[in-house]
Structures are given as structure tokens and as C-alpha cells.
Short mmCIF file of C-alpha atoms in Angstrom, two decimals:
data_model
loop_
_atom_site.label_atom_id
_atom_site.label_comp_id
_atom_site.label_asym_id
_atom_site.label_seq_id
_atom_site.Cartn_x
_atom_site.Cartn_y
_atom_site.Cartn_z
CA MET A 1 -20.88 28.63 -19.11
CA THR A 2 -19.75 28.76 -15.51
CA GLN A 3 -18.25 25.86 -13.61
CA GLN A 4 -21.41 25.96 -11.40
CA ASN A 5 -23.44 24.90 -14.44
CA ASP A 6 -20.67 22.58 -15.67
CA PRO A 7 -19.35 20.75 -12.59
CA LEU A 8 -17.08 18.54 -14.65
CA GLU A 9 -15.09 21.49 -15.98
CA ARG A 10 -12.97 21.65 -12.82
CA ILE A 11 -12.20 17.89 -13.22
CA VAL A 12 -11.07 18.28 -16.84
CA THR A 13 -9.08 21.37 -15.88
CA ALA A 14 -7.32 19.39 -13.25
CA TYR A 15 -6.53 16.70 -15.79
CA ALA A 16 -5.16 19.32 -18.26
CA ASP A 17 -3.15 20.96 -15.49
CA ALA A 18 -1.44 17.63 -14.66
CA PHE A 19 -0.08 17.43 -18.19
CA SER A 20 0.77 21.14 -18.08
CA HIS A 21 2.82 20.63 -14.97
CA LEU A 22 4.62 17.71 -16.58
CA ALA A 23 5.43 19.74 -19.65
CA GLY A 24 6.56 22.66 -17.51
CA ALA A 25 9.02 20.44 -15.67
CA THR A 26 10.44 18.84 -18.73
CA THR A 27 10.44 21.26 -21.72
CA GLY A 28 8.67 24.42 -20.47
CA ARG A 29 6.33 24.14 -23.45
CA THR A 30 2.97 24.88 -21.92
CA ARG A 31 0.43 27.56 -22.74
CA ARG A 32 -3.05 28.40 -21.64
CA GLY A 33 -5.77 30.06 -23.71
CA ALA A 34 -8.32 32.47 -22.43
CA HIS A 35 -11.26 30.17 -23.40
CA GLY A 36 -10.21 26.98 -21.61
CA SER A 37 -7.65 25.39 -23.91
CA VAL A 38 -4.37 24.08 -22.44
CA LEU A 39 -1.26 23.16 -24.43
CA ALA A 40 1.27 20.73 -22.88
CA VAL A 41 4.24 19.37 -24.79
CA SER A 42 6.48 17.11 -22.73
CA GLY A 43 8.67 16.20 -25.64
CA ALA A 44 8.06 12.48 -25.23
CA PRO A 45 7.76 10.60 -28.56
CA THR A 46 4.12 9.64 -27.93
CA ALA A 47 0.92 11.63 -28.51
CA ALA A 48 -0.20 10.45 -24.99
CA LEU A 49 2.08 13.09 -23.45
CA ASN A 50 1.82 16.00 -25.93
CA MET A 51 -1.56 17.63 -26.36
CA ILE A 52 -3.98 20.46 -26.60
CA VAL A 53 -6.97 19.91 -24.22
CA SER A 54 -10.16 21.83 -24.32
CA THR A 55 -11.53 21.97 -20.76
CA THR A 56 -14.95 23.48 -21.73
CA ARG A 57 -17.87 21.66 -23.34
CA GLU A 58 -17.59 23.78 -26.49
CA ALA A 59 -14.05 23.76 -27.71
CA SER A 60 -12.66 26.98 -29.13
CA VAL A 61 -11.40 26.21 -32.68
CA GLU A 62 -9.62 29.51 -32.95
CA GLU A 63 -7.78 28.92 -29.69
CA ILE A 64 -6.72 25.39 -30.79
CA ILE A 65 -5.29 26.83 -33.95
CA GLU A 66 -3.53 29.67 -32.04
CA LEU A 67 -1.91 27.28 -29.58
CA ALA A 68 -0.90 24.77 -32.25
CA ASP A 69 0.63 27.35 -34.50
CA ALA A 70 2.42 29.19 -31.62
CA GLU A 71 4.24 25.97 -30.81
CA ARG A 72 4.62 24.85 -34.52
CA LEU A 73 2.94 21.52 -33.68
CA GLY A 74 2.86 19.14 -36.57
CA GLU A 75 5.75 20.70 -38.46
CA GLU A 76 8.48 18.92 -36.48
CA GLY A 77 8.78 17.37 -33.11
CA PRO A 78 6.85 14.73 -31.20
CA PRO A 79 3.45 13.25 -32.00
CA TRP A 80 0.57 15.07 -30.35
CA SER A 81 -3.17 15.06 -29.92
CA ILE A 82 -6.23 17.31 -29.63
CA ARG A 83 -8.51 16.38 -26.80
CA VAL A 84 -12.09 17.60 -26.52
CA ARG A 85 -15.03 16.76 -24.31
CA GLY A 86 -17.83 14.75 -25.82
CA VAL A 87 -18.21 14.47 -29.62
CA PRO A 88 -16.13 16.93 -31.56
CA GLY A 89 -18.04 19.23 -33.92
CA PRO A 90 -17.23 19.36 -37.62
CA GLU A 91 -15.03 22.45 -37.20
CA VAL A 92 -12.80 20.73 -34.65
CA THR A 93 -12.64 17.64 -36.85
CA ALA A 94 -11.67 19.69 -39.83
CA VAL A 95 -8.97 21.63 -37.94
CA ALA A 96 -7.52 18.39 -36.51
CA ALA A 97 -7.40 16.96 -40.04
CA ARG A 98 -5.49 20.03 -41.23
CA TYR A 99 -2.72 18.98 -38.81
CA GLY A 100 -2.93 15.34 -39.93
CA LEU A 101 -4.90 14.22 -36.87
CA THR A 102 -7.71 11.98 -38.13
CA ARG A 103 -7.95 9.06 -35.69
CA HIS A 104 -10.64 9.47 -33.08
CA GLU A 105 -10.85 7.45 -29.84
CA ARG A 106 -13.19 7.91 -26.87
CA GLU A 107 -11.97 7.69 -23.30
CA PRO A 108 -14.60 7.61 -20.47
CA LEU A 109 -14.13 10.10 -17.71
CA MET A 110 -14.84 8.06 -14.51
CA LEU A 111 -15.43 9.66 -11.10
CA ARG A 112 -15.54 8.25 -7.59
CA HIS A 113 -17.16 10.85 -5.36
CA SER A 114 -16.12 11.92 -1.90
CA ASP A 115 -19.26 10.50 -0.15
CA GLN A 116 -18.18 6.97 -1.11
CA GLY A 117 -15.39 6.85 1.42
CA VAL A 118 -12.26 4.77 1.12
CA PRO A 119 -12.59 1.46 -0.84
CA ASN A 120 -12.42 -1.80 1.08
CA GLY A 121 -11.11 -5.10 -0.01
CA PRO A 122 -8.32 -7.58 0.65
CA THR A 123 -4.70 -6.80 -0.34
CA PRO A 124 -3.00 -9.62 -2.21
CA LYS A 125 -0.31 -11.43 -0.18
CA ASP A 126 3.16 -9.87 -0.38
CA PHE A 127 1.77 -7.09 -2.46
CA HIS A 128 2.78 -3.42 -1.64
CA VAL A 129 2.40 -0.02 -3.27
CA ARG A 130 4.96 2.58 -2.46
CA ALA A 131 5.86 6.15 -3.50
CA VAL A 132 8.93 6.35 -5.74
CA PRO A 133 11.80 8.69 -4.77
CA VAL A 134 13.41 10.83 -7.46
CA ASP A 135 16.45 8.47 -7.76
CA GLU A 136 14.16 5.57 -8.67
CA LEU A 137 12.13 7.34 -11.35
CA HIS A 138 14.15 5.44 -14.05
CA VAL A 139 12.72 2.21 -12.60
CA TYR A 140 9.25 3.69 -12.67
CA ALA A 141 9.54 4.87 -16.28
CA ARG A 142 10.77 1.49 -17.42
CA THR A 143 7.97 -0.31 -15.54
CA VAL A 144 5.29 2.01 -17.08
CA ALA A 145 6.61 1.14 -20.54
CA ASP A 146 6.56 -2.58 -19.72
CA GLY A 147 3.07 -2.32 -18.30
CA PHE A 148 1.82 -0.60 -21.48
CA GLU A 149 3.89 -3.02 -23.58
CA ALA A 150 5.50 -0.03 -25.25
CA PRO A 151 9.08 0.83 -26.22
CA PRO A 152 10.96 2.25 -23.24
CA GLU A 153 11.75 5.54 -25.00
CA LEU A 154 8.07 6.52 -25.12
CA PHE A 155 8.02 7.10 -21.35
CA GLN A 156 11.66 7.97 -20.62
CA VAL A 157 10.56 11.58 -19.97
CA LEU A 158 9.07 10.22 -16.68
CA ALA A 159 12.61 9.48 -15.48
CA ASP A 160 13.58 13.19 -15.51
CA PRO A 161 14.39 14.21 -11.95
CA ALA A 162 12.45 17.39 -12.40
CA VAL A 163 9.28 15.35 -12.81
CA GLY A 164 9.72 14.00 -9.29
CA ASN A 165 9.53 17.56 -7.83
CA ILE A 166 6.16 18.53 -9.34
CA ASP A 167 3.92 19.69 -6.56
CA GLY A 168 0.96 17.42 -5.90
CA MET A 169 2.22 14.65 -8.27
CA THR A 170 3.34 11.29 -6.79
CA PHE A 171 4.59 8.29 -8.65
CA TYR A 172 4.05 4.71 -7.28
CA LEU A 173 5.49 1.27 -7.91
CA ALA A 174 3.31 -1.73 -7.18
CA GLU A 175 5.55 -4.57 -5.97
CA LEU A 176 5.19 -8.19 -5.24
CA GLY A 177 7.79 -9.33 -2.80
CA GLY A 178 9.81 -6.27 -3.60
CA VAL A 179 9.69 -6.91 -7.37
CA PRO A 180 7.89 -4.24 -9.53
CA VAL A 181 4.72 -5.65 -11.09
CA GLY A 182 2.85 -2.43 -11.92
CA THR A 183 2.55 1.34 -11.54
CA GLY A 184 0.25 4.22 -10.66
CA MET A 185 0.40 8.00 -10.36
CA THR A 186 -1.65 10.61 -8.58
CA ALA A 187 -2.00 14.29 -9.35
CA THR A 188 -3.73 16.11 -6.49
CA ALA A 189 -5.38 19.49 -7.06
CA GLY A 190 -7.36 20.81 -4.12
CA ASP A 191 -10.02 18.25 -3.18
CA VAL A 192 -9.61 16.26 -6.40
CA ALA A 193 -7.08 13.51 -7.18
CA GLY A 194 -6.34 12.32 -10.66
CA ILE A 195 -5.25 8.72 -11.19
CA PHE A 196 -2.90 8.00 -14.08
CA ASN A 197 -0.55 5.29 -15.40
CA ILE A 198 -2.29 2.35 -13.81
CA THR A 199 -0.45 -0.66 -15.28
CA THR A 200 0.20 -4.31 -14.47
CA LEU A 201 2.94 -6.23 -16.18
CA PRO A 202 1.46 -8.79 -18.64
CA GLU A 203 2.65 -11.88 -16.65
CA PHE A 204 1.01 -10.56 -13.44
CA ARG A 205 -2.43 -9.68 -14.76
CA ARG A 206 -5.78 -11.10 -13.53
CA ARG A 207 -4.51 -11.52 -9.98
CA GLY A 208 -6.10 -8.45 -8.46
CA TYR A 209 -2.94 -6.29 -8.45
CA GLY A 210 -4.45 -3.56 -10.70
CA ARG A 211 -7.46 -3.29 -8.49
CA ALA A 212 -5.30 -3.11 -5.37
CA THR A 213 -3.17 -0.43 -6.96
CA VAL A 214 -6.17 1.77 -7.78
CA SER A 215 -7.53 1.26 -4.23
CA GLU A 216 -4.21 2.53 -2.89
CA MET A 217 -4.31 5.60 -5.20
CA VAL A 218 -7.80 6.44 -3.96
CA ARG A 219 -6.63 6.08 -0.29
CA ALA A 220 -3.62 8.30 -1.06
CA GLY A 221 -5.98 10.92 -2.46
CA HIS A 222 -8.10 10.83 0.69
CA MET A 223 -4.97 11.20 2.90
CA ALA A 224 -4.00 14.27 0.84
CA GLY A 225 -7.39 15.82 1.37
CA ALA A 226 -8.72 14.93 -2.14
CA ALA A 227 -11.62 12.65 -1.51
CA THR A 228 -12.96 12.82 -5.07
CA SER A 229 -10.93 10.70 -7.51
CA TYR A 230 -11.15 10.70 -11.33
CA LEU A 231 -9.47 8.85 -14.16
CA TYR A 232 -9.76 8.36 -17.88
CA ALA A 233 -10.19 4.67 -18.48
CA TRP A 234 -9.13 2.18 -21.09
CA ASP A 235 -11.60 -0.59 -21.91
CA MET A 236 -9.22 -3.09 -20.31
CA GLY A 237 -9.54 -1.59 -16.89
CA ARG A 238 -13.08 -0.26 -16.95
CA ARG A 239 -14.71 -3.15 -15.03
CA VAL A 240 -12.07 -2.99 -12.38
CA TYR A 241 -12.71 0.77 -11.87
CA GLU A 242 -16.49 0.16 -11.78
CA SER A 243 -15.92 -2.51 -9.03
CA LEU A 244 -14.32 0.22 -6.96
CA GLY A 245 -17.17 2.65 -7.31
CA PHE A 246 -16.06 4.71 -10.28
CA ARG A 247 -18.84 5.71 -12.65
CA THR A 248 -18.65 7.20 -16.19
CA GLU A 249 -19.69 10.86 -16.23
CA GLU A 250 -18.80 11.81 -19.85
CA TYR A 251 -16.31 11.06 -22.59
CA LEU A 252 -13.12 12.67 -23.85
CA THR A 253 -12.42 12.34 -27.61
CA VAL A 254 -8.70 11.98 -28.36
CA ILE A 255 -7.69 12.93 -31.92
CA THR A 256 -4.32 11.67 -33.10
CA ALA A 257 -2.44 10.97 -36.30
CA PRO A 258 -3.13 7.43 -37.70
CA ASP A 259 -0.55 4.80 -36.89
#
């Protein structure tokens, strides 16, 4: 199936490429199959940053096996995931289970199209979003972990200076009076901007900071020539994204090992 008949394939490919670039900068462990599967292993101790992604509607089971075995995934090393579009077929489910991946979660792919322009809305008082220089990536990584309420070591890979030099990838701190209260990240590929790592620290939630951060990410994409924005949403933020004009186009199934 061509991308003309599957317009979302280029979006999912941009998503997979973002993780491939991250893995390329940190470990060099990234591979690409001939049938649309992308392997990206950043080395972080979380399945959120190590994966095989199928960018086509019909995942190639053979290619998933080939990539997983080539990198010896599941034998040793960090947790990882298999990510496929829509509902995985029984063959994908069986192969994932062979590697111990039996937990299935759905993440909505949400798009905000170029004809919607730049979002409007008030910016909270004393609130500011700024790009993070390489020498502050350690602050960014710590704030991401705090925003996700996760151990710091899960996202320490984001403090690697090499990550700050990835072309098209920009890391942001959301600050209130100069104090970090949240994060964001954009990965620009042509006319498409991916939005990642939107967090707000627990004590600062429900004050509009998350919405303001996403608005700034969309504006940053427009300024970079990427007027179409996409993200994979968590339930917590879905209403915020919808209020900014994002709409669910399809779902990604993330298959991981059980906790």
C-alpha cells in the first residue's frame, strides 16, 4: 500500500524516525527493515525508549522477528516494546508473547492539521517555555522524570549531550518565574512536527500550564515550517489536546512485558 492510499504512514514513520535518531545518538542501535519496521534501542531502562515500530497498517511478523533477533532483544538489556498500528493480529500477538511481551495498551494518534493555523489563548502569568541548551539537558531529564512521576534513571539518557545535537529535535522547559514546572519536545521532519514528553509537575497541574506548553510546541512547529502537528496521547492529556484542535485519527498498540 502506498503512502498516497495511507496518508498516516508518513506520520507514523516520522514518529519512528524520532526514536531512531535518539537511539542513533545514544547507542547506535537502530535498524530499518524493508517492509516498514524500525528498531530503536536507546539503552534507557524503560520500554518507552526501546522499541520496534511497524509504520505500515499490516505489520510484518517476519521483519519484527528479524530485527528483534538481530539485536538479541529480550535476552539481556533494557525493557522494550513492539508497537503496531491498530489492533494487532494473532500472529503479532503470538510473536510478542514469545519475547515475553503480553501487556497491550492503546495510544491514540492525534493530529492537528496545517489549515487550523496557530492556536490562540492566554498565556498564564509568569509562565514561559524555552528551548534547552545542551548544558542544561540534565535539568530537562530530571524534570521529565518528575513530570512522569518516575525514577530519574529511566530518562537519564535524555541528558546525553549527543541528544542535544539531533537535527530537528528540540527540548523545552516550561517555567514559572524561572522555575521548571514541566517539559516538552518537538521532532520536526519536513512539514510535520511531532510533540513528545509533555509533562507538568504534580503540584502545578490543573492550572493551564500543560495546555500552554502544547500551544508553544505547535507554534514552534509552525515557525520551523511544520504546520501539521501530531502526538500520541495519554488519557490524562487527551481533553487538553482536543481543546487545542487535535483529533484522533487512529490508534497505536504498545505491547510490553507485564509489570
